[in-house]
XYZ file of C-alpha atoms in Angstrom:
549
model
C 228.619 232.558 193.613
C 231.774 232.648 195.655
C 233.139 229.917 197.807
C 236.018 229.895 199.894
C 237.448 226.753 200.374
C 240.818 226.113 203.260
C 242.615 222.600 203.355
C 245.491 221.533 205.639
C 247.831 219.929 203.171
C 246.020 217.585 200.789
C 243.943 214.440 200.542
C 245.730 210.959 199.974
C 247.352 208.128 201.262
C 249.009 207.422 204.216
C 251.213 204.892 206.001
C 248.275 202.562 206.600
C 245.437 204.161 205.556
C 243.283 206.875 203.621
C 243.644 210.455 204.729
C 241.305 213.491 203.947
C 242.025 217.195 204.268
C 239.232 218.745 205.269
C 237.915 222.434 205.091
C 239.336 224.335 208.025
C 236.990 227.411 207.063
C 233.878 224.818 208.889
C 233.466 223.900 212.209
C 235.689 220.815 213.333
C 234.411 217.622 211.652
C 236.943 214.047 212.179
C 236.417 210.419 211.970
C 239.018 207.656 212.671
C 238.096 203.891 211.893
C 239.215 200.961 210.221
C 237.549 199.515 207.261
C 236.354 196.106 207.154
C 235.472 195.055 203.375
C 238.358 197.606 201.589
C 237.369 196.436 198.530
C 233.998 197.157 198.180
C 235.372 200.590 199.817
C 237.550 201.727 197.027
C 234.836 200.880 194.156
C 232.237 202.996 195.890
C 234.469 205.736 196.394
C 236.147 205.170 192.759
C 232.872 205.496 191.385
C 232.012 208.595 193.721
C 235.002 209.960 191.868
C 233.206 209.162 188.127
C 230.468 211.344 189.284
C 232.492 214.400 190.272
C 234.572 214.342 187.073
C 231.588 213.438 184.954
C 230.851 215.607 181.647
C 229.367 214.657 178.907
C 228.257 218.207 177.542
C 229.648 218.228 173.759
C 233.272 219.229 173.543
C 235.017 221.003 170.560
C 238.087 219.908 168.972
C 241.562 221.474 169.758
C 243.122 222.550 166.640
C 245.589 224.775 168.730
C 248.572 222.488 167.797
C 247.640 223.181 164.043
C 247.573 226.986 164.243
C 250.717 226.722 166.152
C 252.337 224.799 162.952
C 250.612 226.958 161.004
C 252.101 230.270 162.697
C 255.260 228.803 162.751
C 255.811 227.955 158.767
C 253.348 231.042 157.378
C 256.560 232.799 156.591
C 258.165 229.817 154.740
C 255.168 228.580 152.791
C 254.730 232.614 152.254
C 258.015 232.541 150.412
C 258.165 229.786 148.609
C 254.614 230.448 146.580
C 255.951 234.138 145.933
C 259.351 232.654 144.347
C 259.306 231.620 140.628
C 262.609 232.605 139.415
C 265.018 230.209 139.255
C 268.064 232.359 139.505
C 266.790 233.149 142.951
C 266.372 229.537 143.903
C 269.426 228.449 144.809
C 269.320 231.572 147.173
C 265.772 230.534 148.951
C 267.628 227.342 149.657
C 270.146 228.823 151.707
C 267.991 231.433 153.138
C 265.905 228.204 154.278
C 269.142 225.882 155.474
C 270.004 228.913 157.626
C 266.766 229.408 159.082
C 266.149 225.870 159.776
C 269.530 225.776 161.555
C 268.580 228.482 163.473
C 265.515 227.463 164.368
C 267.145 224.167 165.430
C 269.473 226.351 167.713
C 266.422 227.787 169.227
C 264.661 224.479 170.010
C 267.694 222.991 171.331
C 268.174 226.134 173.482
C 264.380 226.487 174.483
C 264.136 222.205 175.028
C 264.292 222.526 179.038
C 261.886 224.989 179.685
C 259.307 223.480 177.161
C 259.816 220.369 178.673
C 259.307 222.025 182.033
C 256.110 223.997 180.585
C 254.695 221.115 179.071
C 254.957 218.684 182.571
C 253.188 221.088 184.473
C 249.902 221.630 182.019
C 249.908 218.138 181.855
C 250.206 217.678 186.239
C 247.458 220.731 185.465
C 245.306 219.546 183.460
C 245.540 215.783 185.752
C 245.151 217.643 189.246
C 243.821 220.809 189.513
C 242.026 220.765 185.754
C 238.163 221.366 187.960
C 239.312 222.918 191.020
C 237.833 226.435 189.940
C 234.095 224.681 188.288
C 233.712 222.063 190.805
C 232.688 222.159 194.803
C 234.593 219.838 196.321
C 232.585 216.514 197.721
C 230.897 217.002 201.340
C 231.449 214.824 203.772
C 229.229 214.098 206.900
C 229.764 212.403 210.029
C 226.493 211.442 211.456
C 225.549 208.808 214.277
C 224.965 206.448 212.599
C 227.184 206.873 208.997
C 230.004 208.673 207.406
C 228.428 209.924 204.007
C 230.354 211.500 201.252
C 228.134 214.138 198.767
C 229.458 215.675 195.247
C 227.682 216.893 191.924
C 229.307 216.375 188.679
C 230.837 219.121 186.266
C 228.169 218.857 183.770
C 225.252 219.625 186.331
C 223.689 216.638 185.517
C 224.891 213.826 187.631
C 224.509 213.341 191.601
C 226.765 210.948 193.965
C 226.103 210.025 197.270
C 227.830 207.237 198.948
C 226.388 206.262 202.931
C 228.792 204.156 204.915
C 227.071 202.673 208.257
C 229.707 202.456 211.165
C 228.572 198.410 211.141
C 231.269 198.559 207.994
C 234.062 200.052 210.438
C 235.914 197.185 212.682
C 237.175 199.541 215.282
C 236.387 203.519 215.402
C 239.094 205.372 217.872
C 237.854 209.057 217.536
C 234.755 211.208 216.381
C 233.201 214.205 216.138
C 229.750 214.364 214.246
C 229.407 217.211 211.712
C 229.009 218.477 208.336
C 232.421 219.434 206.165
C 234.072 219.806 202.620
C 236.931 217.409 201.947
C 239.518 217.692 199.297
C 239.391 215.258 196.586
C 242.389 215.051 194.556
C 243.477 212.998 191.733
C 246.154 211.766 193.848
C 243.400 210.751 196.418
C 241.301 208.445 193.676
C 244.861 206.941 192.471
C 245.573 206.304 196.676
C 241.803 204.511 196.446
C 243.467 202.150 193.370
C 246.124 201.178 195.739
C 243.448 199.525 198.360
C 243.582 195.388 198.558
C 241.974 192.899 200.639
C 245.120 192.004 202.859
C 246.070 195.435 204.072
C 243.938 196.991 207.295
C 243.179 200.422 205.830
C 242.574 203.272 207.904
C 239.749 206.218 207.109
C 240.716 208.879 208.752
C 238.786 213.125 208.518
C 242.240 213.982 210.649
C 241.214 216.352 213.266
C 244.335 217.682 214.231
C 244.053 219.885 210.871
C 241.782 222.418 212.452
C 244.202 223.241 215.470
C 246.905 223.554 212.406
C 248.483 227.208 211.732
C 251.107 228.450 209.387
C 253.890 229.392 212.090
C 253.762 225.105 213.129
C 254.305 224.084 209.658
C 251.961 222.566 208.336
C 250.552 223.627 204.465
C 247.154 225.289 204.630
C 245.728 225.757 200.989
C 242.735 228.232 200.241
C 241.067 227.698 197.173
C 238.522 230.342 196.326
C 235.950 228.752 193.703
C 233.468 230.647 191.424
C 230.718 228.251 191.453
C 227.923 229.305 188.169
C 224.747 229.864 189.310
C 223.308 227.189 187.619
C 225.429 224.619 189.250
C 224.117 225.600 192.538
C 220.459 225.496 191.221
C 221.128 221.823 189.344
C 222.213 220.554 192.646
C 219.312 222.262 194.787
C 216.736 220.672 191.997
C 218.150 216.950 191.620
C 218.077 217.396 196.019
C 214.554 218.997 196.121
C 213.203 216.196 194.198
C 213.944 213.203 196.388
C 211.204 214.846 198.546
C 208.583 214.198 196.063
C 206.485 210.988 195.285
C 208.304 208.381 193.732
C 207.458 205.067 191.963
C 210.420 202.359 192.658
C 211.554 199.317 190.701
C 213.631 196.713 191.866
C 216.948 195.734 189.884
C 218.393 192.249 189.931
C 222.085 193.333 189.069
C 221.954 191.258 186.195
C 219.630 193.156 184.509
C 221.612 196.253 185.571
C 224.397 194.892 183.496
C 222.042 193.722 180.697
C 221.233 197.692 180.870
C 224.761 199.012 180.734
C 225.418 196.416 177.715
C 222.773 197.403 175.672
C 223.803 201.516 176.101
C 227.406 199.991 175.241
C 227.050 198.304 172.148
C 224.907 200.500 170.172
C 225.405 204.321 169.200
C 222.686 206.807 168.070
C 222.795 208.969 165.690
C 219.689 210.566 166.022
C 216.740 211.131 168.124
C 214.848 210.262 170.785
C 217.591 209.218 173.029
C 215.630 208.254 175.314
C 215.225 204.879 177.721
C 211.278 204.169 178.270
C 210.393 202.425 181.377
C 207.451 199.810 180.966
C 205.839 199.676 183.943
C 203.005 197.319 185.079
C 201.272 196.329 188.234
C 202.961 193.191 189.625
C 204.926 192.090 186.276
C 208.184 192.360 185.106
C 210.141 195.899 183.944
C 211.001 196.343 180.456
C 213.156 198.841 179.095
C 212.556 199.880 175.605
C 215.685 202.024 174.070
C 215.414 204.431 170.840
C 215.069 204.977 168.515
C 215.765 201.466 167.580
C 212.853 200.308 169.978
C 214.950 197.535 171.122
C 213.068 195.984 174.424
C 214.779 194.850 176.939
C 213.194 192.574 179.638
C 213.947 192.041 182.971
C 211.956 188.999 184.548
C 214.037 189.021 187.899
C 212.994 192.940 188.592
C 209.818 194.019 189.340
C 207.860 197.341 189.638
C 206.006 198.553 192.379
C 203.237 200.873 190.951
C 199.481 201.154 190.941
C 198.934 201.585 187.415
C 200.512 200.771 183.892
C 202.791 203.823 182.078
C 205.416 204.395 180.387
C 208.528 206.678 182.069
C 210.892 208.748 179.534
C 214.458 208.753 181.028
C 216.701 210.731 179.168
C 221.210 210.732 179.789
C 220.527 207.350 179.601
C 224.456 206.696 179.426
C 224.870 208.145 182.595
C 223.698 204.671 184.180
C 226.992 202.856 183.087
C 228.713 205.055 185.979
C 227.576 202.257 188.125
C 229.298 199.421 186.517
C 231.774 199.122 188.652
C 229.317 198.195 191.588
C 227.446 195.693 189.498
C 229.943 192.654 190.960
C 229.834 193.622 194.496
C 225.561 195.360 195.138
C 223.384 193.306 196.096
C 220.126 194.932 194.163
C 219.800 198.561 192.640
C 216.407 200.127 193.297
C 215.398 202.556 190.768
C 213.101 205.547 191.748
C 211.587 207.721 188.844
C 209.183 211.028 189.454
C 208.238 211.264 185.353
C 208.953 211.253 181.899
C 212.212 213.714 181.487
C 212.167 214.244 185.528
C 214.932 213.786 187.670
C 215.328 209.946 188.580
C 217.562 207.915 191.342
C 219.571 204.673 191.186
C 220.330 202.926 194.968
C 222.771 200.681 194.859
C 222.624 198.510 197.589
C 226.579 197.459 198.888
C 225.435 196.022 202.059
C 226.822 198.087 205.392
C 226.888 200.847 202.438
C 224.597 202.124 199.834
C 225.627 204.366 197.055
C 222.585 207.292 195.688
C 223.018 208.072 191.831
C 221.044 211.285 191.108
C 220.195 211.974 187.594
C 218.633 215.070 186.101
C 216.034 215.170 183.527
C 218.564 216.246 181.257
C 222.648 215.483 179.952
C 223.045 219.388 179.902
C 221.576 221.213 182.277
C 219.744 223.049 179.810
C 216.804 225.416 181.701
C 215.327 227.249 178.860
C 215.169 224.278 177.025
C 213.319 221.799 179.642
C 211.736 224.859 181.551
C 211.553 222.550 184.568
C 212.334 224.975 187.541
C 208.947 223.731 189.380
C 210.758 221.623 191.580
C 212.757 224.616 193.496
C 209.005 226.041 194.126
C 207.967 225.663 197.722
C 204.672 223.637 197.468
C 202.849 224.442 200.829
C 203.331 227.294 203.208
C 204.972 226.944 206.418
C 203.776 228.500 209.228
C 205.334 230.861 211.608
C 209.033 229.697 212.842
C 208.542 226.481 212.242
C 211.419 226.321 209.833
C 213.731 227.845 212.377
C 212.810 225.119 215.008
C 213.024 222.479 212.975
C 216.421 223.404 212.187
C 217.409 223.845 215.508
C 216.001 220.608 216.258
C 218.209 218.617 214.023
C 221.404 220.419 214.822
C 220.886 218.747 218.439
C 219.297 215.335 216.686
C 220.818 215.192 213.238
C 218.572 212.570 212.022
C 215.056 212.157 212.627
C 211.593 210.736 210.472
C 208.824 213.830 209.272
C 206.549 212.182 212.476
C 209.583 212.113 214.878
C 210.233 215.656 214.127
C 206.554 216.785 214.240
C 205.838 214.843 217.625
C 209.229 216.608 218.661
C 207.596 220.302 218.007
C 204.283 219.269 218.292
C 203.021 220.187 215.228
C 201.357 218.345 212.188
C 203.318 216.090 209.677
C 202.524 218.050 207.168
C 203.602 221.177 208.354
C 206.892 219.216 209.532
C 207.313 217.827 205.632
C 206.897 221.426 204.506
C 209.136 223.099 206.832
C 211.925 220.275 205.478
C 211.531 220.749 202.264
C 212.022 224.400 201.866
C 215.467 223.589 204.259
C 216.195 221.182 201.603
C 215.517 223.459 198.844
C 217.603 226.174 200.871
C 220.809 223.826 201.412
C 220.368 223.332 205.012
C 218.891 219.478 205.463
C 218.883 216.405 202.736
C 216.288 213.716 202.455
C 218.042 210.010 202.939
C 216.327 208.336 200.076
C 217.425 204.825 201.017
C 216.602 205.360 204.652
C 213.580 206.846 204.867
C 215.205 209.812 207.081
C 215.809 213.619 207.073
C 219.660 214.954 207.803
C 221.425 218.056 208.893
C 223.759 219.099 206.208
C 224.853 222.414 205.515
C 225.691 222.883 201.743
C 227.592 225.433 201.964
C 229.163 227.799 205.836
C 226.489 230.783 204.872
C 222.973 229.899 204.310
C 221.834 229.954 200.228
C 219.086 232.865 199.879
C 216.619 230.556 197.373
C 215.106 234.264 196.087
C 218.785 234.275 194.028
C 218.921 230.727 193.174
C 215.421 230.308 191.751
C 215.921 231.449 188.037
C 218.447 231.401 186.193
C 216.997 234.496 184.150
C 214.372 237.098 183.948
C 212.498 235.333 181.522
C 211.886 232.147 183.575
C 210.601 234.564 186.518
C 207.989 236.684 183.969
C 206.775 232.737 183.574
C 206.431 231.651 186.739
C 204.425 234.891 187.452
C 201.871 234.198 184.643
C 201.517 230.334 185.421
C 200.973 231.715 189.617
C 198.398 234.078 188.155
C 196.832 231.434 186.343
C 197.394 233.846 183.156
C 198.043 231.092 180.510
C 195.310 229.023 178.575
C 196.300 225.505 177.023
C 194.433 225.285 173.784
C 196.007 222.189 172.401
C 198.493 219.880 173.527
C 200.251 217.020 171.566
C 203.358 215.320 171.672
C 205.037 217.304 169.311
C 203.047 220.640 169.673
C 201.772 222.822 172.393
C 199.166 225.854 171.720
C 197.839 228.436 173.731
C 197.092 231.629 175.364
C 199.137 233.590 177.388
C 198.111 237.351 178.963
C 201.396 239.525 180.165
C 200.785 243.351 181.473
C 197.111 243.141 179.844
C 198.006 241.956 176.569
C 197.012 238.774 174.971
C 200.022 236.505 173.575
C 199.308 233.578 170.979
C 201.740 231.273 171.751
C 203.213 227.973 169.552
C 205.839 225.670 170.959
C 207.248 222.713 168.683
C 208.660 219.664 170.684
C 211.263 217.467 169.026
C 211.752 213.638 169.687
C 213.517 214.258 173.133
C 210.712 216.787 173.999
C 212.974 219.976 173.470
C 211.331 223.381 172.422
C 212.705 223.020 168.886
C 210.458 226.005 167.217
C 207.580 227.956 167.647
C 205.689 231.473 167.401
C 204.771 234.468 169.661
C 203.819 238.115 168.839
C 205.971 239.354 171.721
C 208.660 241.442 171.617
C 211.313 239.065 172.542
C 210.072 236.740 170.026
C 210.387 238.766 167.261
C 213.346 240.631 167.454
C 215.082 237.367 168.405
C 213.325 233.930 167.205
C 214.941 231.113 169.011
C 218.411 232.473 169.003
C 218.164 233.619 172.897
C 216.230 230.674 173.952
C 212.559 230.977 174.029
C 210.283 233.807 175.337
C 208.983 234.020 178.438
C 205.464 232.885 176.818
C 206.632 229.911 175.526
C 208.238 228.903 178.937
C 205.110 229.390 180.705
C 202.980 227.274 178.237
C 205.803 224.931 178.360
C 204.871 224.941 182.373
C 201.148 225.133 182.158
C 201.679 222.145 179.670
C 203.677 220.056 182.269
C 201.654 220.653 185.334
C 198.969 219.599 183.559
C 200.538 216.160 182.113
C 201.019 215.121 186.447
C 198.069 216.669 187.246
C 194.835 214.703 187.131
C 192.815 216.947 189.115
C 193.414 219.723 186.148
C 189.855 221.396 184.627
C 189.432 220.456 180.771
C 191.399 222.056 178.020
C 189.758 225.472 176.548
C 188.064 224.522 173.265
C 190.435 225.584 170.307
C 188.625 228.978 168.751
């Protein structure tokens, strides 16, 4: 997916304040105010800045500087295990003394313009290393806030950071609207620069979308090729603020007793996960493996109905909000299920900062087979989507009953129409709030039909669950067995679960299956028992299991 991205210079610092470039290629966004805590400013947006560079997918090692040696002495190391005469010794030596001179000539002579090449991968690698993976953050001017959005490089992490204009002393210009800002390295090092006895200025400058070439002024387009899955990561982790969540209130001590624990211990094998204790009216408890090492909290408590147990897996990914521990006030934590997406609220006073974590460190689809949450779960009738757009282009903000009394239609109707904006790009839920917002994702609408699946397979196995094709015959916590029927034909399908619940093996009699094992991810069988297998697990209305044959 193409995106086409047009700045006016670049973000950074200014004489007395914080500037950002916006995109010029949206329709005129700008905010002017002055901060009043700077402070607690520059860690939010520091931390915003943790999120967008966040990866923790595995990385391998560079050995490019060895090959390099290697390259350059394969000719020397060549010749001296070929020469075993010692009458031609003396000869090698000065073969090699005048070769290394030379070679000394040629550094000496080649010095400047490595030094020159070597500056600007490193200035590379420091500014621009993401600028082609990663959208840059969106910002939103709304009546009542200035919000900042951004998704990490690894697909897993989400970062949104609300700023009420109670937080700005004075605000001297405005113009409410949805754009991209660019958010540079030199930007987040500007941010570092922020203390307590300067006035700071934010300023979305609007004089950058009257700017052309002929006046002066640098326009940069950036034209990013944004993976599919990226898109689809950030439509999910977005899509599932909608649903029913259970909270638990965090005394920011226990947040740091949290982060502490994940920082002095290592595994080095699975689970990896973080299991939530939950219980009607006591305490949380956090129990991490696979050293089953509780953790209680006696100043947080859990609002819930009934006692379970929560999985949370990327369980490092919490310690991106240490840097807020000193200044929040409390951190409410919202989870939807065991290895479903889960939110952290950090509450900063006139500001509150959103942590959105998926189900998984790598965005790994085949593997989780959790694309249920970009399915639209109740039709919506007629235009109502359409209206309730248009609606909050004029309001912006607005509650599911505001909106329905608005277009006099039902609630539910209202929620449904929302959601499949949400799912689409085109509105967000405020999860601290309570409140739905106009924000555009991207200029041009996102057509869901394309962002759905991420392959064929996943498709064939939404079709088969839809159809109600697939029969659960057995289901552990390590194994899944059942029945699926594709085109006709019956398919005896086997998953295998490992300690983080990952398809690890199994069995079909497809095609796919057989020609390929697990080398191309599983089949679309073992996807849609893997699906079957999870809507049963949240649903309690679901008809018994078939008897095993």
């Amino acid at each position: 997916m193409e995106v086409t991205r047009q700045y006016a210079g670049q973000s950074g610092t200014r004489d007395n304040g914080i500037g950002f470039a916006p995109d010029l290629s949206r329709d005129p966004t700008w905010f002017i105010g002055t901060l009043g805590n700077t402070v607690a400013f520059r860690e939010a947006m520091s931390v915003l800045h943790y999120v967008v560079t966040h990866d923790l997918r595995p990385k391998q090692p560079d050995r490019s500087a060895y090959f390099a040696w290697l390259d350059g002495h394969k000719d020397q190391l060549l010749a001296e295990a070929k020469i075993s005469q010692a009458t031609l010794e003396a000869e090698r030596k000065r073969i090699s003394a005048e070769l290394a001179e030379m070679r000394q000539e040629e550094r000496e002579a080649l010095k400047p313009y490595r030094d020159a090449e070597n500056r600007y991968f490193k200035w590379l690698y420091k500014h621009d290393r993401n600028a082609w993976i990663i959208l840059d953050p969106i910002i939103a001017v709304h009546p009542d806030e200035v919000s900042f959005e951004c998704f990490s490089i690894d697909e897993a992490c989400y970062g949104r950071l609300s700023v009420d204009l109670d937080m700005f002393e004075t605000i001297s210009e405005s113009q409410i609207g949805v754009t991209n800002i660019d958010y540079s390295q030199k930007l987040y090092d500007g941010f570092q620069q922020l203390r307590s006895r300067k006035e700071t200025e934010l300023k979305i400058e609007p004089d950058g979308f009257t700017a052309t070439t002929e006046g002066g002024q640098e326009l940069r387009e950036d034209k990013i090729d944004l993976p599919d899955s990226w898109v689809r990561g950030l439509l999910q982790v977005s899509s599932a603020m909608t649903m029913p969540l259970k909270r638990v209130h965090l005394h920011p001590m226990d947040m740091h007793n949290i982060c502490a624990t994940l920082r002095k211990r290592t595994e080095k094998q699975g689970p990896r996960s973080m299991r939530l204790r939950m219980k009607p009216g006591a305490p949380a408890e956090f129990v991490f493996e696979p050293w089953n090492e509780v953790l209680h909290c006696p100043r947080s408590f859990c609002e819930t109905g009934e006692a379970e147990d929560i999985r949370i897996w990327g369980r490092r990914r919490f310690r991106i909000l240490e840097r807020l521990i000193p200044i929040a006030k409390k951190f409410d934590l919202y989870v939807l299920g065991s290895g479903m997406p889960c939110f952290v609220v950090a509450d900063l006073g006139p500001m509150k900062f959103t942590l959105g974590l998926s189900g998984w460190t790598a965005n790994d689809w085949s593997g989780a087979g959790r694309f249920d949450l970009l399915a639209p779960r109740r039709r919506v009738p007629g235009d109502l989507s359409r209206r309730v757009l248009e609606h909050l282009k004029t309001q912006w903000v607005g509650s599911v009953d505001d909106i329905a009394r608005a277009l006099g239609c039902s609630p539910e109707d209202a929620g449904s129409a929302l959601t499949a904006l949400a799912q689409a790009g085109r509105v967000m839920f405020d999860l601290d709030k309570g409140f739905w917002r106009l924000r555009e994702l991207f200029q041009d609408p996102i057509k869901l039909s394309d962002m759905r699946f991420s392959s064929e397979l996943e498709q064939v196995a939404d079709q088969c669950v839809a159809a109600n094709l697939v029969t659960l015959r057995k289901m552990g916590p390590h194994e899944l067995q059942g029945m699926v029927m594709e085109n006709g034909r019956d398919h005896l399908v086997t998953v295998g679960l490992d300690g983080d619940e990952r398809i690890s093996s199994g069995d079909c009699n497809c095609w796919h299956f057989q020609s390929n094992a697990l080398r191309k991810g599983p089949c679309a069988h073992m996807l849609a028992l893997r699906r079957a297998a999870e809507i049963r697990k949240y649903d309690t209305t679901a008809a018994p299991m078939e008897a095993q044959e």
